[in-house]
């Protein structure tokens, strides 16, 4: 079991799989919901949620592949430590797209309650071992000339 509370953001339409996920993680593991959005948010809304909450986990509905891929891209840029779980149909092309976009875990309508428990148990264990990283606010990059006479020594 997790030694710390793991928070999650869910972007998914309500259906049996999503309800099963909510039951599995709500009743068994130390997951705390940040928010549940029933449609894909605007980029500014997503950025605000990521900056305010820094979720450990994003549960993302892949029913609209293009919007889901955009969401994954924003999450990976803004919050690279956030793990993403896809909710999708079991389709080879979708699964290949998931892997290419960096999504490591997925659940499908064919997943039963025991499969959901196993998936989120593994996520809970993996996420609880990750160090807690603070959100970095910015970077300073500087280029200095390193040729003779430039005073770079």
PDB file of C-alpha atoms in Angstrom, residues 16-25 28-29 88 90 106-121:
ATOM      1  CA  UNK A  16     -19.268   1.780 -16.322  1.00  0.00           C
ATOM      2  CA  UNK A  17     -15.461   1.658 -16.642  1.00  0.00           C
ATOM      3  CA  UNK A  18     -15.005   5.112 -15.098  1.00  0.00           C
ATOM      4  CA  UNK A  19     -17.392   4.253 -12.273  1.00  0.00           C
ATOM      5  CA  UNK A  20     -15.453   1.026 -11.702  1.00  0.00           C
ATOM      6  CA  UNK A  21     -12.201   2.987 -11.550  1.00  0.00           C
ATOM      7  CA  UNK A  22     -13.655   5.438  -9.040  1.00  0.00           C
ATOM      8  CA  UNK A  23     -14.874   2.544  -6.892  1.00  0.00           C
ATOM      9  CA  UNK A  24     -11.536   0.710  -7.130  1.00  0.00           C
ATOM     10  CA  UNK A  25      -9.313   3.642  -6.199  1.00  0.00           C
ATOM     11  CA  UNK A  28      -8.975   0.508  -1.621  1.00  0.00           C
ATOM     12  CA  UNK A  29      -5.999   2.786  -2.149  1.00  0.00           C
ATOM     13  CA  UNK A  88      -9.949   3.305 -24.055  1.00  0.00           C
ATOM     14  CA  UNK A  90      -8.964  -2.405 -26.812  1.00  0.00           C
ATOM     15  CA  UNK A 106      -4.570   1.692 -19.774  1.00  0.00           C
ATOM     16  CA  UNK A 107      -7.891   0.174 -18.814  1.00  0.00           C
ATOM     17  CA  UNK A 108     -10.619  -1.023 -21.171  1.00  0.00           C
ATOM     18  CA  UNK A 109     -14.299  -1.902 -20.861  1.00  0.00           C
ATOM     19  CA  UNK A 110     -13.285  -5.569 -20.827  1.00  0.00           C
ATOM     20  CA  UNK A 111     -11.346  -5.029 -17.565  1.00  0.00           C
ATOM     21  CA  UNK A 112     -13.219  -6.589 -14.696  1.00  0.00           C
ATOM     22  CA  UNK A 113     -13.109  -5.360 -11.100  1.00  0.00           C
ATOM     23  CA  UNK A 114     -10.128  -7.578 -10.281  1.00  0.00           C
ATOM     24  CA  UNK A 115      -8.151  -6.245 -13.276  1.00  0.00           C
ATOM     25  CA  UNK A 116      -8.889  -2.669 -12.196  1.00  0.00           C
ATOM     26  CA  UNK A 117      -7.738  -3.431  -8.656  1.00  0.00           C
ATOM     27  CA  UNK A 118      -4.505  -4.993  -9.930  1.00  0.00           C
ATOM     28  CA  UNK A 119      -3.807  -2.070 -12.279  1.00  0.00           C
ATOM     29  CA  UNK A 120      -4.279   0.544  -9.581  1.00  0.00           C
ATOM     30  CA  UNK A 121      -2.501  -1.509  -6.931  1.00  0.00           C
TER      31      UNK A 121
END
